[in-house]
Amino acid sequence: MSTAALVSLAEPISSEGGPGLFLRIILVASFVGVGLLAWILLRAGRNNNG
């Protein structure tokens, strides 16, 4: 994902306030965490099979 795409996704988060702001931040962080976890598990599985 390009930097411009990430900036366009983060723009509504930084421009809007309110109680939903915290939930949006948590949602984005959880997607990033799940993606990193899946990447680590796939790399570990591929290294063990070799």
PQR file with spaces between the fields and no chain letter, atoms N, CA, C, O and H, PARSE charges and radii, in Angstrom:
ATOM       1  N    MET     1       0.858   -1.173    0.000 -0.4000 1.5000
ATOM       2  CA   MET     1       0.000    0.000    0.000 -0.0000 2.0000
ATOM       3  C    MET     1       0.898    1.228    0.000  0.5500 1.7000
ATOM       4  O    MET     1       1.855    1.307    0.770 -0.5500 1.4000
ATOM       5  N    SER     2       0.591    2.168   -0.853 -0.4000 1.5000
ATOM       6  CA   SER     2       1.433    3.347   -0.993 -0.0000 2.0000
ATOM       7  C    SER     2       1.189    4.347    0.140  0.5500 1.7000
ATOM       8  O    SER     2       0.182    4.283    0.845 -0.5500 1.4000
ATOM       9  H    SER     2      -0.187    2.104   -1.478  0.4000 1.0000
ATOM      10  N    THR     3       2.122    5.254    0.291 -0.4000 1.5000
ATOM      11  CA   THR     3       2.006    6.277    1.323 -0.0000 2.0000
ATOM      12  C    THR     3       0.812    7.191    1.067  0.5500 1.7000
ATOM      13  O    THR     3       0.131    7.610    2.003 -0.5500 1.4000
ATOM      14  H    THR     3       2.941    5.306   -0.281  0.4000 1.0000
ATOM      15  N    ALA     4       0.561    7.497   -0.206 -0.4000 1.5000
ATOM      16  CA   ALA     4      -0.577    8.360   -0.528 -0.0000 2.0000
ATOM      17  C    ALA     4      -1.896    7.700   -0.136  0.5500 1.7000
ATOM      18  O    ALA     4      -2.812    8.377    0.332 -0.5500 1.4000
ATOM      19  H    ALA     4       1.114    7.156   -0.966  0.4000 1.0000
ATOM      20  N    ALA     5      -1.997    6.385   -0.323 -0.4000 1.5000
ATOM      21  CA   ALA     5      -3.215    5.671    0.061 -0.0000 2.0000
ATOM      22  C    ALA     5      -3.394    5.687    1.576  0.5500 1.7000
ATOM      23  O    ALA     5      -4.510    5.855    2.069 -0.5500 1.4000
ATOM      24  H    ALA     5      -1.253    5.836   -0.703  0.4000 1.0000
ATOM      25  N    LEU     6      -2.301    5.512    2.316 -0.4000 1.5000
ATOM      26  CA   LEU     6      -2.395    5.540    3.774 -0.0000 2.0000
ATOM      27  C    LEU     6      -2.799    6.920    4.273  0.5500 1.7000
ATOM      28  O    LEU     6      -3.587    7.038    5.212 -0.5500 1.4000
ATOM      29  H    LEU     6      -1.395    5.375    1.916  0.4000 1.0000
ATOM      30  N    VAL     7      -2.262    7.963    3.648 -0.4000 1.5000
ATOM      31  CA   VAL     7      -2.621    9.327    4.040 -0.0000 2.0000
ATOM      32  C    VAL     7      -4.091    9.591    3.763  0.5500 1.7000
ATOM      33  O    VAL     7      -4.775   10.213    4.576 -0.5500 1.4000
ATOM      34  H    VAL     7      -1.622    7.867    2.886  0.4000 1.0000
ATOM      35  N    SER     8      -4.585    9.122    2.618 -0.4000 1.5000
ATOM      36  CA   SER     8      -5.995    9.347    2.296 -0.0000 2.0000
ATOM      37  C    SER     8      -6.915    8.569    3.237  0.5500 1.7000
ATOM      38  O    SER     8      -8.024    9.017    3.527 -0.5500 1.4000
ATOM      39  H    SER     8      -4.030    8.617    1.957  0.4000 1.0000
ATOM      40  N    LEU     9      -6.458    7.400    3.717 -0.4000 1.5000
ATOM      41  CA   LEU     9      -7.259    6.642    4.682 -0.0000 2.0000
ATOM      42  C    LEU     9      -7.231    7.298    6.062  0.5500 1.7000
ATOM      43  O    LEU     9      -8.223    7.254    6.789 -0.5500 1.4000
ATOM      44  H    LEU     9      -5.557    7.036    3.481  0.4000 1.0000
ATOM      45  N    ALA    10      -6.105    7.902    6.423 -0.4000 1.5000
ATOM      46  CA   ALA    10      -5.976    8.506    7.747 -0.0000 2.0000
ATOM      47  C    ALA    10      -6.576    9.902    7.818  0.5500 1.7000
ATOM      48  O    ALA    10      -6.787   10.422    8.914 -0.5500 1.4000
ATOM      49  H    ALA    10      -5.299    7.937    5.833  0.4000 1.0000
ATOM      50  N    GLU    11      -6.856   10.521    6.678 -0.4000 1.5000
ATOM      51  CA   GLU    11      -7.356   11.896    6.673 -0.0000 2.0000
ATOM      52  C    GLU    11      -8.653   12.066    7.466  0.5500 1.7000
ATOM      53  O    GLU    11      -8.743   12.997    8.267 -0.5500 1.4000
ATOM      54  H    GLU    11      -6.685   10.100    5.787  0.4000 1.0000
ATOM      55  N    PRO    12      -9.675   11.195    7.276 -0.5600 1.5000
ATOM      56  CA   PRO    12     -10.896   11.371    8.079  0.2800 2.0000
ATOM      57  C    PRO    12     -10.651   11.193    9.573  0.5500 1.7000
ATOM      58  O    PRO    12     -11.335   11.808   10.391 -0.5500 1.4000
ATOM      59  N    ILE    13      -9.680   10.357    9.935 -0.4000 1.5000
ATOM      60  CA   ILE    13      -9.394   10.136   11.347 -0.0000 2.0000
ATOM      61  C    ILE    13      -8.840   11.408   11.974  0.5500 1.7000
ATOM      62  O    ILE    13      -9.211   11.766   13.091 -0.5500 1.4000
ATOM      63  H    ILE    13      -9.123    9.857    9.270  0.4000 1.0000
ATOM      64  N    SER    14      -7.954   12.087   11.256 -0.4000 1.5000
ATOM      65  CA   SER    14      -7.319   13.260   11.843 -0.0000 2.0000
ATOM      66  C    SER    14      -8.183   14.513   11.744  0.5500 1.7000
ATOM      67  O    SER    14      -7.975   15.461   12.500 -0.5500 1.4000
ATOM      68  H    SER    14      -7.653   11.796   10.348  0.4000 1.0000
ATOM      69  N    SER    15      -9.153   14.533   10.822 -0.4000 1.5000
ATOM      70  CA   SER    15      -9.943   15.748   10.652 -0.0000 2.0000
ATOM      71  C    SER    15     -11.242   15.740   11.453  0.5500 1.7000
ATOM      72  O    SER    15     -11.850   16.794   11.638 -0.5500 1.4000
ATOM      73  H    SER    15      -9.322   13.762   10.208  0.4000 1.0000
ATOM      74  N    GLU    16     -11.672   14.599   11.922 -0.4000 1.5000
ATOM      75  CA   GLU    16     -12.917   14.511   12.673 -0.0000 2.0000
ATOM      76  C    GLU    16     -12.628   14.132   14.123  0.5500 1.7000
ATOM      77  O    GLU    16     -11.765   13.299   14.403 -0.5500 1.4000
ATOM      78  H    GLU    16     -11.178   13.743   11.772  0.4000 1.0000
ATOM      79  N    GLY    17     -13.354   14.748   15.022 -0.4000 1.5000
ATOM      80  CA   GLY    17     -13.201   14.418   16.427 -0.0000 2.0000
ATOM      81  C    GLY    17     -14.377   13.606   16.916  0.5500 1.7000
ATOM      82  O    GLY    17     -15.185   13.123   16.122 -0.5500 1.4000
ATOM      83  H    GLY    17     -14.054   15.424   14.794  0.4000 1.0000
ATOM      84  N    GLY    18     -14.471   13.459   18.214 -0.4000 1.5000
ATOM      85  CA   GLY    18     -15.610   12.772   18.787 -0.0000 2.0000
ATOM      86  C    GLY    18     -15.249   11.419   19.345  0.5500 1.7000
ATOM      87  O    GLY    18     -14.099   10.988   19.268 -0.5500 1.4000
ATOM      88  H    GLY    18     -13.815   13.851   18.859  0.4000 1.0000
ATOM      89  N    PRO    19     -16.255   10.738   19.918 -0.5600 1.5000
ATOM      90  CA   PRO    19     -15.990    9.454   20.565  0.2800 2.0000
ATOM      91  C    PRO    19     -15.585    8.359   19.581  0.5500 1.7000
ATOM      92  O    PRO    19     -14.929    7.395   19.977 -0.5500 1.4000
ATOM      93  N    GLY    20     -15.959    8.484   18.313 -0.4000 1.5000
ATOM      94  CA   GLY    20     -15.610    7.462   17.342 -0.0000 2.0000
ATOM      95  C    GLY    20     -14.153    7.496   16.936  0.5500 1.7000
ATOM      96  O    GLY    20     -13.661    6.543   16.333 -0.5500 1.4000
ATOM      97  H    GLY    20     -16.492    9.267   17.991  0.4000 1.0000
ATOM      98  N    LEU    21     -13.449    8.576   17.253 -0.4000 1.5000
ATOM      99  CA   LEU    21     -12.045    8.710   16.872 -0.0000 2.0000
ATOM     100  C    LEU    21     -11.213    7.596   17.507  0.5500 1.7000
ATOM     101  O    LEU    21     -10.404    6.964   16.827 -0.5500 1.4000
ATOM     102  H    LEU    21     -13.849    9.350   17.743  0.4000 1.0000
ATOM     103  N    PHE    22     -11.403    7.355   18.780 -0.4000 1.5000
ATOM     104  CA   PHE    22     -10.642    6.317   19.474 -0.0000 2.0000
ATOM     105  C    PHE    22     -10.934    4.947   18.878  0.5500 1.7000
ATOM     106  O    PHE    22     -10.021    4.137   18.712 -0.5500 1.4000
ATOM     107  H    PHE    22     -12.061    7.867   19.332  0.4000 1.0000
ATOM     108  N    LEU    23     -12.186    4.681   18.557 -0.4000 1.5000
ATOM     109  CA   LEU    23     -12.542    3.389   17.980 -0.0000 2.0000
ATOM     110  C    LEU    23     -11.932    3.202   16.601  0.5500 1.7000
ATOM     111  O    LEU    23     -11.511    2.098   16.256 -0.5500 1.4000
ATOM     112  H    LEU    23     -12.927    5.338   18.691  0.4000 1.0000
ATOM     113  N    ARG    24     -11.878    4.272   15.804 -0.4000 1.5000
ATOM     114  CA   ARG    24     -11.256    4.170   14.479 -0.0000 2.0000
ATOM     115  C    ARG    24      -9.765    3.899   14.594  0.5500 1.7000
ATOM     116  O    ARG    24      -9.212    3.124   13.814 -0.5500 1.4000
ATOM     117  H    ARG    24     -12.220    5.169   16.084  0.4000 1.0000
ATOM     118  N    ILE    25      -9.111    4.532   15.563 -0.4000 1.5000
ATOM     119  CA   ILE    25      -7.684    4.301   15.773 -0.0000 2.0000
ATOM     120  C    ILE    25      -7.445    2.850   16.187  0.5500 1.7000
ATOM     121  O    ILE    25      -6.521    2.207   15.687 -0.5500 1.4000
ATOM     122  H    ILE    25      -9.560    5.161   16.197  0.4000 1.0000
ATOM     123  N    ILE    26      -8.261    2.338   17.085 -0.4000 1.5000
ATOM     124  CA   ILE    26      -8.131    0.951   17.526 -0.0000 2.0000
ATOM     125  C    ILE    26      -8.372    0.000   16.359  0.5500 1.7000
ATOM     126  O    ILE    26      -7.676   -1.008   16.231 -0.5500 1.4000
ATOM     127  H    ILE    26      -9.011    2.860   17.491  0.4000 1.0000
ATOM     128  N    LEU    27      -9.342    0.303   15.512 -0.4000 1.5000
ATOM     129  CA   LEU    27      -9.645   -0.547   14.363 -0.0000 2.0000
ATOM     130  C    LEU    27      -8.473   -0.593   13.385  0.5500 1.7000
ATOM     131  O    LEU    27      -8.095   -1.668   12.919 -0.5500 1.4000
ATOM     132  H    LEU    27      -9.908    1.121   15.615  0.4000 1.0000
ATOM     133  N    VAL    28      -7.902    0.558   13.075 -0.4000 1.5000
ATOM     134  CA   VAL    28      -6.756    0.603   12.162 -0.0000 2.0000
ATOM     135  C    VAL    28      -5.571   -0.147   12.766  0.5500 1.7000
ATOM     136  O    VAL    28      -4.896   -0.903   12.068 -0.5500 1.4000
ATOM     137  H    VAL    28      -8.209    1.432   13.453  0.4000 1.0000
ATOM     138  N    ALA    29      -5.316    0.058   14.053 -0.4000 1.5000
ATOM     139  CA   ALA    29      -4.202   -0.616   14.715 -0.0000 2.0000
ATOM     140  C    ALA    29      -4.407   -2.130   14.737  0.5500 1.7000
ATOM     141  O    ALA    29      -3.446   -2.886   14.593 -0.5500 1.4000
ATOM     142  H    ALA    29      -5.865    0.673   14.620  0.4000 1.0000
ATOM     143  N    SER    30      -5.638   -2.575   14.913 -0.4000 1.5000
ATOM     144  CA   SER    30      -5.886   -4.017   14.926 -0.0000 2.0000
ATOM     145  C    SER    30      -5.678   -4.627   13.550  0.5500 1.7000
ATOM     146  O    SER    30      -5.152   -5.735   13.447 -0.5500 1.4000
ATOM     147  H    SER    30      -6.419   -1.961   15.030  0.4000 1.0000
ATOM     148  N    PHE    31      -6.079   -3.927   12.482 -0.4000 1.5000
ATOM     149  CA   PHE    31      -5.823   -4.434   11.128 -0.0000 2.0000
ATOM     150  C    PHE    31      -4.323   -4.537   10.865  0.5500 1.7000
ATOM     151  O    PHE    31      -3.860   -5.520   10.286 -0.5500 1.4000
ATOM     152  H    PHE    31      -6.506   -3.027   12.566  0.4000 1.0000
ATOM     153  N    VAL    32      -3.572   -3.537   11.284 -0.4000 1.5000
ATOM     154  CA   VAL    32      -2.125   -3.576   11.098 -0.0000 2.0000
ATOM     155  C    VAL    32      -1.528   -4.739   11.892  0.5500 1.7000
ATOM     156  O    VAL    32      -0.660   -5.455   11.393 -0.5500 1.4000
ATOM     157  H    VAL    32      -3.948   -2.739   11.755  0.4000 1.0000
ATOM     158  N    GLY    33      -1.986   -4.921   13.107 -0.4000 1.5000
ATOM     159  CA   GLY    33      -1.488   -6.014   13.942 -0.0000 2.0000
ATOM     160  C    GLY    33      -1.802   -7.383   13.373  0.5500 1.7000
ATOM     161  O    GLY    33      -0.949   -8.270   13.385 -0.5500 1.4000
ATOM     162  H    GLY    33      -2.691   -4.340   13.513  0.4000 1.0000
ATOM     163  N    VAL    34      -3.003   -7.563   12.881 -0.4000 1.5000
ATOM     164  CA   VAL    34      -3.382   -8.846   12.283 -0.0000 2.0000
ATOM     165  C    VAL    34      -2.554   -9.106   11.028  0.5500 1.7000
ATOM     166  O    VAL    34      -2.122  -10.234   10.788 -0.5500 1.4000
ATOM     167  H    VAL    34      -3.696   -6.842   12.872  0.4000 1.0000
ATOM     168  N    GLY    35      -2.334   -8.068   10.231 -0.4000 1.5000
ATOM     169  CA   GLY    35      -1.518   -8.225    9.033 -0.0000 2.0000
ATOM     170  C    GLY    35      -0.091   -8.616    9.372  0.5500 1.7000
ATOM     171  O    GLY    35       0.475   -9.507    8.738 -0.5500 1.4000
ATOM     172  H    GLY    35      -2.684   -7.152   10.425  0.4000 1.0000
ATOM     173  N    LEU    36       0.497   -7.961   10.366 -0.4000 1.5000
ATOM     174  CA   LEU    36       1.856   -8.307   10.785 -0.0000 2.0000
ATOM     175  C    LEU    36       1.925   -9.720   11.350  0.5500 1.7000
ATOM     176  O    LEU    36       2.874  -10.452   11.070 -0.5500 1.4000
ATOM     177  H    LEU    36       0.038   -7.238   10.881  0.4000 1.0000
ATOM     178  N    LEU    37       0.941  -10.109   12.135 -0.4000 1.5000
ATOM     179  CA   LEU    37       0.920  -11.448   12.705 -0.0000 2.0000
ATOM     180  C    LEU    37       0.821  -12.505   11.616  0.5500 1.7000
ATOM     181  O    LEU    37       1.523  -13.516   11.666 -0.5500 1.4000
ATOM     182  H    LEU    37       0.170   -9.514   12.363  0.4000 1.0000
ATOM     183  N    ALA    38      -0.047  -12.280   10.629 -0.4000 1.5000
ATOM     184  CA   ALA    38      -0.176  -13.233    9.520 -0.0000 2.0000
ATOM     185  C    ALA    38       1.131  -13.326    8.732  0.5500 1.7000
ATOM     186  O    ALA    38       1.543  -14.420    8.345 -0.5500 1.4000
ATOM     187  H    ALA    38      -0.617  -11.459   10.588  0.4000 1.0000
ATOM     188  N    TRP    39       1.780  -12.196    8.495 -0.4000 1.5000
ATOM     189  CA   TRP    39       3.044  -12.185    7.760 -0.0000 2.0000
ATOM     190  C    TRP    39       4.127  -12.955    8.521  0.5500 1.7000
ATOM     191  O    TRP    39       4.884  -13.719    7.922 -0.5500 1.4000
ATOM     192  H    TRP    39       1.446  -11.308    8.810  0.4000 1.0000
ATOM     193  N    ILE    40       4.201  -12.752    9.838 -0.4000 1.5000
ATOM     194  CA   ILE    40       5.195  -13.444   10.652 -0.0000 2.0000
ATOM     195  C    ILE    40       4.931  -14.945   10.655  0.5500 1.7000
ATOM     196  O    ILE    40       5.864  -15.739   10.529 -0.5500 1.4000
ATOM     197  H    ILE    40       3.587  -12.130   10.325  0.4000 1.0000
ATOM     198  N    LEU    41       3.671  -15.337   10.797 -0.4000 1.5000
ATOM     199  CA   LEU    41       3.346  -16.763   10.809 -0.0000 2.0000
ATOM     200  C    LEU    41       3.629  -17.418    9.466  0.5500 1.7000
ATOM     201  O    LEU    41       4.105  -18.553    9.424 -0.5500 1.4000
ATOM     202  H    LEU    41       2.913  -14.692   10.898  0.4000 1.0000
ATOM     203  N    LEU    42       3.345  -16.727    8.370 -0.4000 1.5000
ATOM     204  CA   LEU    42       3.629  -17.284    7.061 -0.0000 2.0000
ATOM     205  C    LEU    42       5.122  -17.432    6.831  0.5500 1.7000
ATOM     206  O    LEU    42       5.564  -18.431    6.263 -0.5500 1.4000
ATOM     207  H    LEU    42       2.958  -15.805    8.404  0.4000 1.0000
ATOM     208  N    ARG    43       5.899  -16.460    7.259 -0.4000 1.5000
ATOM     209  CA   ARG    43       7.356  -16.548    7.113 -0.0000 2.0000
ATOM     210  C    ARG    43       7.916  -17.673    7.961  0.5500 1.7000
ATOM     211  O    ARG    43       8.803  -18.398    7.512 -0.5500 1.4000
ATOM     212  H    ARG    43       5.540  -15.648    7.720  0.4000 1.0000
ATOM     213  N    ALA    44       7.414  -17.834    9.182 -0.4000 1.5000
ATOM     214  CA   ALA    44       7.910  -18.882   10.063 -0.0000 2.0000
ATOM     215  C    ALA    44       7.576  -20.260    9.500  0.5500 1.7000
ATOM     216  O    ALA    44       8.399  -21.174    9.559 -0.5500 1.4000
ATOM     217  H    ALA    44       6.693  -17.245    9.547  0.4000 1.0000
ATOM     218  N    GLY    45       6.372  -20.408    8.954 -0.4000 1.5000
ATOM     219  CA   GLY    45       5.996  -21.690    8.350 -0.0000 2.0000
ATOM     220  C    GLY    45       6.821  -22.010    7.127  0.5500 1.7000
ATOM     221  O    GLY    45       7.190  -23.165    6.916 -0.5500 1.4000
ATOM     222  H    GLY    45       5.703  -19.666    8.906  0.4000 1.0000
ATOM     223  N    ARG    46       7.116  -21.021    6.324 -0.4000 1.5000
ATOM     224  CA   ARG    46       7.904  -21.241    5.110 -0.0000 2.0000
ATOM     225  C    ARG    46       9.340  -21.588    5.472  0.5500 1.7000
ATOM     226  O    ARG    46       9.957  -22.417    4.803 -0.5500 1.4000
ATOM     227  H    ARG    46       6.816  -20.082    6.496  0.4000 1.0000
ATOM     228  N    ASN    47       9.886  -20.968    6.522 -0.4000 1.5000
ATOM     229  CA   ASN    47      11.260  -21.262    6.938 -0.0000 2.0000
ATOM     230  C    ASN    47      11.375  -22.652    7.540  0.5500 1.7000
ATOM     231  O    ASN    47      12.411  -23.298    7.378 -0.5500 1.4000
ATOM     232  H    ASN    47       9.385  -20.295    7.065  0.4000 1.0000
ATOM     233  N    ASN    48      10.360  -23.130    8.221 -0.4000 1.5000
ATOM     234  CA   ASN    48      10.402  -24.468    8.831 -0.0000 2.0000
ATOM     235  C    ASN    48      10.265  -25.564    7.802  0.5500 1.7000
ATOM     236  O    ASN    48      10.787  -26.660    8.000 -0.5500 1.4000
ATOM     237  H    ASN    48       9.519  -22.605    8.353  0.4000 1.0000
ATOM     238  N    ASN    49       9.572  -25.297    6.701 -0.4000 1.5000
ATOM     239  CA   ASN    49       9.377  -26.320    5.672 -0.0000 2.0000
ATOM     240  C    ASN    49      10.619  -26.524    4.827  0.5500 1.7000
ATOM     241  O    ASN    49      10.756  -27.564    4.183 -0.5500 1.4000
ATOM     242  H    ASN    49       9.147  -24.406    6.540  0.4000 1.0000
ATOM     243  N    GLY    50      11.537  -25.552    4.811 -0.4000 1.5000
ATOM     244  CA   GLY    50      12.721  -25.636    3.977 -0.0000 2.0000
ATOM     245  C    GLY    50      13.728  -26.542    4.560  0.5500 1.7000
ATOM     246  O    GLY    50      14.798  -26.730    3.981 -0.5500 1.4000
ATOM     247  H    GLY    50      11.426  -24.707    5.334  0.4000 1.0000
